[in-house]
């Protein structure tokens, strides 16, 4: 039977309008945009082509079945996207919702373009669970497709409201997640469920709010004040990555480094004195190009994208401003994931080392610091993109290994004149070797002189010129020459062979 034009137009308008006006008003009161408004802000004007507009069109109150899916361009580059419509059953999933999400991820994967998730969903509709949950094309297939696409195409999530229960895994399987403070949340069980199961009284914000995940759990990557900021973050993130794993990252017009940052003046003479490695990083990269990721979590390690002479690089840098730059469980995980991200999408890696090593003590041993450290070192070893290690000030113990030191086949190990490479610092080494002798010296001045002499002897042993003469480092570079040195070396390493090992995959210590 032919469809009446007027009836079809009514269906189309109803699907485009989303849920009832009262739900639009409630969202607006929270500062939340309509799903279609989010898409319009994100993509190039007029580029969006929608699939599944008439999903569940014959049901009452389920326009598009609560999710908008389709293809568009961002900055002229093709992407696939999905956007939960929280005015329809709070953005919850029905069987056709799930099918639409599965299909758009499959399309992104088969066409080798980035996948963008605009998430605002209360999770599965319990009343429809048999249709949407257990089957071969059930909700599990969403996550299977995300895992298959991981490292093949960029996947980025902007989270504007809840991402509840199993739905919380959509952001978790993405490369990065931008969360809107005050509205976004991720949790496996609601506050009511948590109280029922465990007796704990909590709130969604305390348990899984944006601040919690961006500062404490590390599941979130960017804490955004507004939805517009979250959408801009998605755009900027994608601007550093290729469409897929077979392509190089997109180049940009060359910019000089900032003229107002003196790298030599930034590094204090005493290794006990902290300095901000983020500013040091900005002083090397093209002006305005540094895009820090997870800036609020595990801050002793700084990661992010930037550009050197217009070309994308990934930066992994120790920051002594926080916890002395010592590597902890979280910072090891932070580095691991970022290194794997860069290696997947052909982004060369720049390591800026100022690391005392991994943290020691009962607390971190119980947290599995050895296992997490091994995971980080595994990622460094397996990364086959161009890697350059710059020892800015110190690289002690396994910290040297974790920062792509000489044994991990970097394309270069560069030392600054301030660099020190050793099993441990002079003070710790002298104490470890001569503790009993030091304790036996009763005269305070004599004891101090003995310690000073042994420290001086140790410093001579690890002198950076000696290490260069032994070919431990490839060169010693003045800070003012570092940027140009890096540009030349990354160009030279661009065509390197990228095979790592004869195997299917390693057994990562997770």
Coordinates of N, CA and C in Angstrom, one line a residue, residues 336-482:
X336 N 50.6 4.1 29.3 CA 50.3 2.9 28.5 C 49.3 3.1 27.4
X337 N 48.2 3.6 27.8 CA 47.0 3.8 26.9 C 47.4 4.9 25.8
X338 N 48.1 5.9 26.2 CA 48.4 7.0 25.2 C 49.5 6.5 24.2
X339 N 50.4 5.7 24.7 CA 51.4 5.2 23.8 C 50.8 4.2 22.8
X340 N 49.9 3.4 23.3 CA 49.2 2.5 22.4 C 48.3 3.3 21.3
X341 N 47.7 4.3 21.8 CA 46.9 5.2 20.9 C 47.8 5.8 19.8
X342 N 48.9 6.3 20.2 CA 49.8 6.9 19.2 C 50.3 5.9 18.2
X343 N 50.7 4.7 18.7 CA 51.3 3.7 17.9 C 50.2 3.2 16.9
X344 N 49.0 3.1 17.3 CA 47.9 2.6 16.5 C 47.7 3.5 15.3
X345 N 47.8 4.9 15.5 CA 47.5 5.8 14.5 C 48.7 6.6 13.9
X346 N 49.9 5.9 14.0 CA 51.1 6.4 13.3 C 51.6 7.8 13.8
X347 N 51.4 8.0 15.1 CA 51.8 9.3 15.6 C 53.2 9.1 16.3
X348 N 54.2 9.7 15.8 CA 55.5 9.6 16.4 C 55.5 10.0 17.9
X349 N 56.4 9.4 18.7 CA 56.4 9.7 20.1 C 57.6 10.4 20.6
X350 N 57.4 11.5 21.4 CA 58.5 12.2 22.0 C 58.4 12.1 23.5
X351 N 59.5 11.5 24.1 CA 59.5 11.3 25.5 C 60.5 12.4 26.1
X352 N 59.9 13.1 27.1 CA 60.7 14.1 27.8 C 60.9 13.6 29.3
X353 N 62.1 13.1 29.6 CA 62.3 12.4 30.8 C 62.9 13.3 31.9
X354 N 62.3 13.3 33.0 CA 62.8 13.9 34.3 C 62.2 13.0 35.4
X355 N 62.6 11.8 35.5 CA 61.9 10.8 36.3 C 62.8 10.1 37.4
X356 N 62.4 10.2 38.6 CA 63.2 9.5 39.7 C 63.0 8.0 39.7
X357 N 62.0 7.5 38.9 CA 61.7 6.1 38.9 C 60.3 5.8 39.3
X358 N 60.0 4.6 39.6 CA 58.6 4.2 40.0 C 58.6 4.3 41.5
X359 N 57.4 4.6 42.0 CA 57.2 4.7 43.5 C 57.4 3.4 44.2
X360 N 57.9 3.5 45.4 CA 58.1 2.3 46.2 C 57.3 2.4 47.5
X361 N 57.1 1.3 48.2 CA 56.4 1.3 49.4 C 55.3 0.3 49.5
X362 N 54.8 0.0 50.7 CA 53.7 -1.0 50.9 C 52.5 -0.6 50.1
X363 N 52.0 0.6 50.1 CA 50.8 1.0 49.5 C 50.8 0.7 48.0
X364 N 51.9 1.1 47.3 CA 51.9 0.9 45.9 C 52.1 -0.6 45.5
X365 N 52.9 -1.3 46.3 CA 53.0 -2.7 46.1 C 51.7 -3.4 46.1
X366 N 50.9 -3.1 47.1 CA 49.5 -3.7 47.2 C 48.7 -3.3 46.0
X367 N 48.9 -2.1 45.4 CA 48.2 -1.7 44.2 C 48.7 -2.3 42.9
X368 N 49.8 -3.0 43.0 CA 50.4 -3.7 41.9 C 51.3 -2.8 41.0
X369 N 52.1 -2.0 41.7 CA 53.0 -1.1 40.9 C 53.9 -1.9 40.0
X370 N 54.4 -3.1 40.3 CA 55.2 -3.9 39.4 C 54.4 -4.3 38.2
X371 N 53.2 -4.7 38.4 CA 52.4 -5.1 37.2 C 52.1 -3.9 36.3
X372 N 51.7 -2.8 36.9 CA 51.4 -1.6 36.1 C 52.6 -1.1 35.4
X373 N 53.7 -1.1 36.1 CA 55.0 -0.6 35.5 C 55.4 -1.5 34.3
X374 N 55.2 -2.8 34.5 CA 55.5 -3.7 33.4 C 54.6 -3.5 32.2
X375 N 53.3 -3.1 32.5 CA 52.4 -2.8 31.4 C 52.8 -1.6 30.6
X376 N 53.3 -0.6 31.3 CA 53.8 0.6 30.7 C 55.0 0.3 29.8
X377 N 56.0 -0.4 30.4 CA 57.2 -0.8 29.7 C 56.9 -1.7 28.5
X378 N 55.9 -2.5 28.6 CA 55.5 -3.4 27.5 C 55.0 -2.5 26.3
X379 N 54.2 -1.5 26.6 CA 53.7 -0.6 25.6 C 54.8 0.2 24.9
X380 N 55.8 0.6 25.7 CA 56.9 1.3 25.1 C 57.7 0.4 24.2
X381 N 57.9 -0.8 24.6 CA 58.7 -1.8 23.8 C 58.0 -2.1 22.5
X382 N 56.6 -2.3 22.6 CA 55.9 -2.7 21.4 C 55.6 -1.6 20.4
X383 N 55.7 -0.3 20.9 CA 55.5 0.8 20.0 C 56.5 0.8 18.8
X384 N 56.1 0.8 17.6 CA 57.0 0.8 16.5 C 57.0 2.1 15.7
X385 N 56.2 3.1 16.1 CA 56.3 4.4 15.5 C 57.7 5.0 15.8
X386 N 58.1 6.1 15.1 CA 59.4 6.8 15.5 C 59.3 7.2 17.0
X387 N 60.3 6.9 17.8 CA 60.4 7.3 19.2 C 61.7 8.0 19.5
X388 N 61.6 9.1 20.1 CA 62.8 9.8 20.6 C 62.7 10.1 22.1
X389 N 63.8 9.7 22.8 CA 63.8 10.0 24.2 C 64.8 11.1 24.5
X390 N 64.3 12.2 25.1 CA 65.1 13.3 25.5 C 65.2 13.3 27.0
X391 N 66.4 13.1 27.5 CA 66.7 13.2 29.0 C 66.9 14.6 29.3
X392 N 65.9 15.2 29.9 CA 65.9 16.7 30.2 C 66.7 16.9 31.5
X393 N 66.5 16.1 32.5 CA 67.2 16.3 33.7 C 67.7 15.0 34.4
X394 N 66.8 14.1 34.6 CA 67.3 12.8 35.2 C 66.4 11.7 34.7
X395 N 67.0 10.5 34.6 CA 66.2 9.3 34.3 C 66.8 8.1 35.1
X396 N 66.2 7.8 36.2 CA 66.8 6.9 37.2 C 66.0 5.6 37.2
X397 N 66.7 4.5 37.3 CA 66.1 3.2 37.5 C 65.3 2.8 36.3
X398 N 64.2 2.1 36.6 CA 63.2 1.6 35.6 C 62.5 2.8 34.9
X399 N 62.6 4.0 35.5 CA 62.1 5.1 34.9 C 62.7 5.4 33.5
X400 N 64.0 5.1 33.4 CA 64.7 5.2 32.1 C 64.0 4.3 31.1
X401 N 63.7 3.1 31.5 CA 63.1 2.1 30.6 C 61.7 2.6 30.2
X402 N 60.9 3.1 31.2 CA 59.6 3.5 31.0 C 59.5 4.7 30.0
X403 N 60.6 5.5 29.9 CA 60.6 6.6 29.1 C 61.4 6.4 27.8
X404 N 61.3 5.2 27.3 CA 61.9 4.8 26.0 C 63.4 5.0 26.0
X405 N 64.1 4.5 27.1 CA 65.5 4.7 27.1 C 66.2 3.8 26.1
X406 N 67.5 3.9 26.1 CA 68.3 3.2 25.0 C 68.0 1.8 24.7
X407 N 67.6 1.0 25.7 CA 67.4 -0.4 25.5 C 66.1 -0.7 24.8
X408 N 65.3 0.3 24.6 CA 63.9 0.1 24.0 C 63.8 0.6 22.6
X409 N 64.9 0.6 21.9 CA 65.1 0.9 20.5 C 64.4 2.2 20.1
X410 N 64.7 3.3 20.8 CA 64.3 4.6 20.3 C 65.1 4.9 19.1
X411 N 64.6 5.8 18.3 CA 65.3 6.2 17.1 C 66.4 7.2 17.5
X412 N 66.4 7.7 18.7 CA 67.5 8.5 19.3 C 67.3 8.7 20.8
X413 N 68.4 8.7 21.5 CA 68.4 9.1 22.9 C 69.2 10.4 23.0
X414 N 68.6 11.5 23.3 CA 69.2 12.8 23.3 C 69.3 13.2 24.7
X415 N 70.5 13.7 25.1 CA 70.7 14.2 26.5 C 70.9 15.7 26.4
X416 N 70.3 16.4 27.3 CA 70.6 17.8 27.5 C 71.8 17.9 28.5
X417 N 72.6 19.0 28.5 CA 73.7 19.2 29.4 C 73.3 18.9 30.9
X418 N 72.1 19.1 31.2 CA 71.6 18.9 32.6 C 71.3 17.4 32.9
X419 N 71.4 16.5 32.0 CA 70.9 15.2 32.1 C 71.8 14.3 33.0
X420 N 71.1 13.4 33.7 CA 71.7 12.4 34.5 C 71.0 11.1 34.3
X421 N 71.8 10.0 34.0 CA 71.2 8.7 33.8 C 71.9 7.7 34.8
X422 N 71.1 7.0 35.6 CA 71.7 6.1 36.6 C 70.7 5.2 37.2
X423 N 71.1 4.2 37.9 CA 70.2 3.3 38.6 C 69.4 4.1 39.7
X424 N 70.1 5.0 40.3 CA 69.4 5.9 41.3 C 70.2 7.2 41.4
X425 N 69.6 8.2 42.1 CA 70.3 9.4 42.4 C 71.5 9.2 43.3
X426 N 72.4 10.2 43.3 CA 73.6 10.2 44.1 C 73.4 10.0 45.6
X427 N 72.5 10.7 46.1 CA 72.2 10.6 47.6 C 71.7 9.2 47.9
X428 N 70.8 8.7 47.2 CA 70.3 7.3 47.5 C 71.4 6.3 47.3
X429 N 72.2 6.5 46.2 CA 73.2 5.5 45.9 C 74.3 5.4 47.0
X430 N 74.7 6.6 47.5 CA 75.7 6.6 48.5 C 75.2 6.0 49.8
X431 N 74.0 6.3 50.1 CA 73.4 5.7 51.3 C 73.2 4.2 51.2
X432 N 72.9 3.7 50.0 CA 72.7 2.3 49.8 C 74.0 1.5 49.9
X433 N 75.1 2.1 49.4 CA 76.4 1.4 49.4 C 77.1 1.6 50.7
X434 N 77.0 2.8 51.3 CA 77.9 3.1 52.5 C 77.1 3.4 53.7
X435 N 75.9 2.9 53.8 CA 75.1 3.2 55.0 C 75.8 2.8 56.3
X436 N 76.3 1.6 56.4 CA 77.0 1.2 57.6 C 78.2 2.1 58.0
X437 N 79.0 2.3 57.0 CA 80.2 3.1 57.2 C 79.8 4.6 57.6
X438 N 78.8 5.1 57.0 CA 78.4 6.5 57.3 C 77.9 6.5 58.8
X439 N 77.1 5.5 59.2 CA 76.6 5.4 60.5 C 77.7 5.3 61.6
X440 N 78.9 4.7 61.1 CA 80.0 4.4 62.1 C 80.8 5.7 62.3
X441 N 80.7 6.7 61.5 CA 81.5 7.9 61.6 C 80.8 8.8 62.6
X442 N 81.5 9.0 63.8 CA 80.8 9.7 64.8 C 80.9 11.2 64.6
X443 N 82.1 11.7 64.1 CA 82.2 13.1 63.9 C 81.3 13.6 62.8
X444 N 80.5 14.7 63.1 CA 79.6 15.1 62.1 C 80.2 15.7 60.9
X445 N 81.3 16.5 61.1 CA 82.0 17.1 59.9 C 82.7 16.1 59.1
X446 N 83.3 15.1 59.7 CA 83.9 14.0 59.0 C 82.9 13.2 58.2
X447 N 81.7 13.0 58.8 CA 80.7 12.2 58.1 C 80.2 13.0 56.9
X448 N 80.0 14.3 57.1 CA 79.5 15.1 55.9 C 80.6 15.1 54.8
X449 N 81.8 15.2 55.2 CA 82.9 15.2 54.2 C 83.0 13.9 53.4
X450 N 82.8 12.8 54.1 CA 82.8 11.5 53.5 C 81.7 11.3 52.5
X451 N 80.5 11.7 52.9 CA 79.3 11.6 52.1 C 79.5 12.5 50.8
X452 N 80.0 13.7 51.0 CA 80.2 14.7 49.9 C 81.2 14.1 48.9
X453 N 82.3 13.5 49.4 CA 83.3 12.9 48.5 C 82.7 11.7 47.7
X454 N 81.9 10.9 48.4 CA 81.4 9.7 47.7 C 80.3 10.2 46.7
X455 N 79.6 11.2 47.0 CA 78.6 11.8 46.0 C 79.3 12.3 44.8
X456 N 80.4 13.0 45.0 CA 81.2 13.6 43.9 C 81.7 12.5 43.0
X457 N 82.2 11.4 43.7 CA 82.7 10.3 42.9 C 81.6 9.6 42.1
X458 N 80.4 9.5 42.7 CA 79.3 8.9 42.0 C 78.8 9.8 40.8
X459 N 78.8 11.1 41.0 CA 78.4 12.0 39.9 C 79.4 12.0 38.7
X460 N 80.7 11.8 39.0 CA 81.7 11.6 38.0 C 81.4 10.3 37.2
X461 N 81.0 9.3 37.9 CA 80.8 8.0 37.3 C 79.6 8.1 36.3
X462 N 78.6 8.9 36.6 CA 77.4 9.0 35.7 C 77.5 10.3 34.8
X463 N 78.6 10.9 34.7 CA 78.7 12.1 33.9 C 78.2 11.9 32.5
X464 N 77.4 12.9 32.0 CA 76.7 12.7 30.8 C 77.7 12.6 29.6
X465 N 78.8 13.3 29.7 CA 79.8 13.2 28.6 C 80.4 11.8 28.6
X466 N 80.6 11.2 29.8 CA 81.1 9.9 29.8 C 80.1 8.9 29.1
X467 N 78.8 9.1 29.4 CA 77.8 8.2 28.8 C 77.7 8.4 27.3
X468 N 77.9 9.7 26.9 CA 77.9 9.9 25.4 C 79.1 9.2 24.8
X469 N 80.3 9.2 25.5 CA 81.5 8.6 25.0 C 81.3 7.1 24.9
X470 N 80.5 6.5 25.8 CA 80.2 5.1 25.8 C 79.1 4.7 24.9
X471 N 78.5 5.7 24.1 CA 77.4 5.6 23.2 C 76.1 5.2 23.9
X472 N 76.0 5.5 25.2 CA 74.7 5.3 25.9 C 73.7 6.3 25.3
X473 N 74.1 7.5 25.1 CA 73.2 8.5 24.5 C 73.8 8.8 23.1
X474 N 73.0 9.2 22.2 CA 73.4 9.5 20.8 C 74.0 10.9 20.6
X475 N 73.6 11.8 21.4 CA 74.1 13.2 21.3 C 73.8 14.0 22.6
X476 N 74.5 15.0 22.8 CA 74.2 16.0 23.8 C 73.9 17.3 23.1
X477 N 72.7 17.9 23.4 CA 72.2 19.0 22.7 C 71.9 20.1 23.6
X478 N 72.2 21.3 23.3 CA 71.9 22.5 24.1 C 70.3 22.7 23.9
X479 N 69.7 23.3 25.0 CA 68.2 23.5 24.9 C 67.8 24.3 23.7
X480 N 68.5 25.3 23.4 CA 68.2 26.1 22.2 C 68.2 25.4 20.9
X481 N 68.9 24.3 20.8 CA 69.0 23.6 19.6 C 68.1 22.3 19.5
X482 N 67.4 22.1 20.6 CA 66.6 20.8 20.8 C 65.5 20.7 19.7

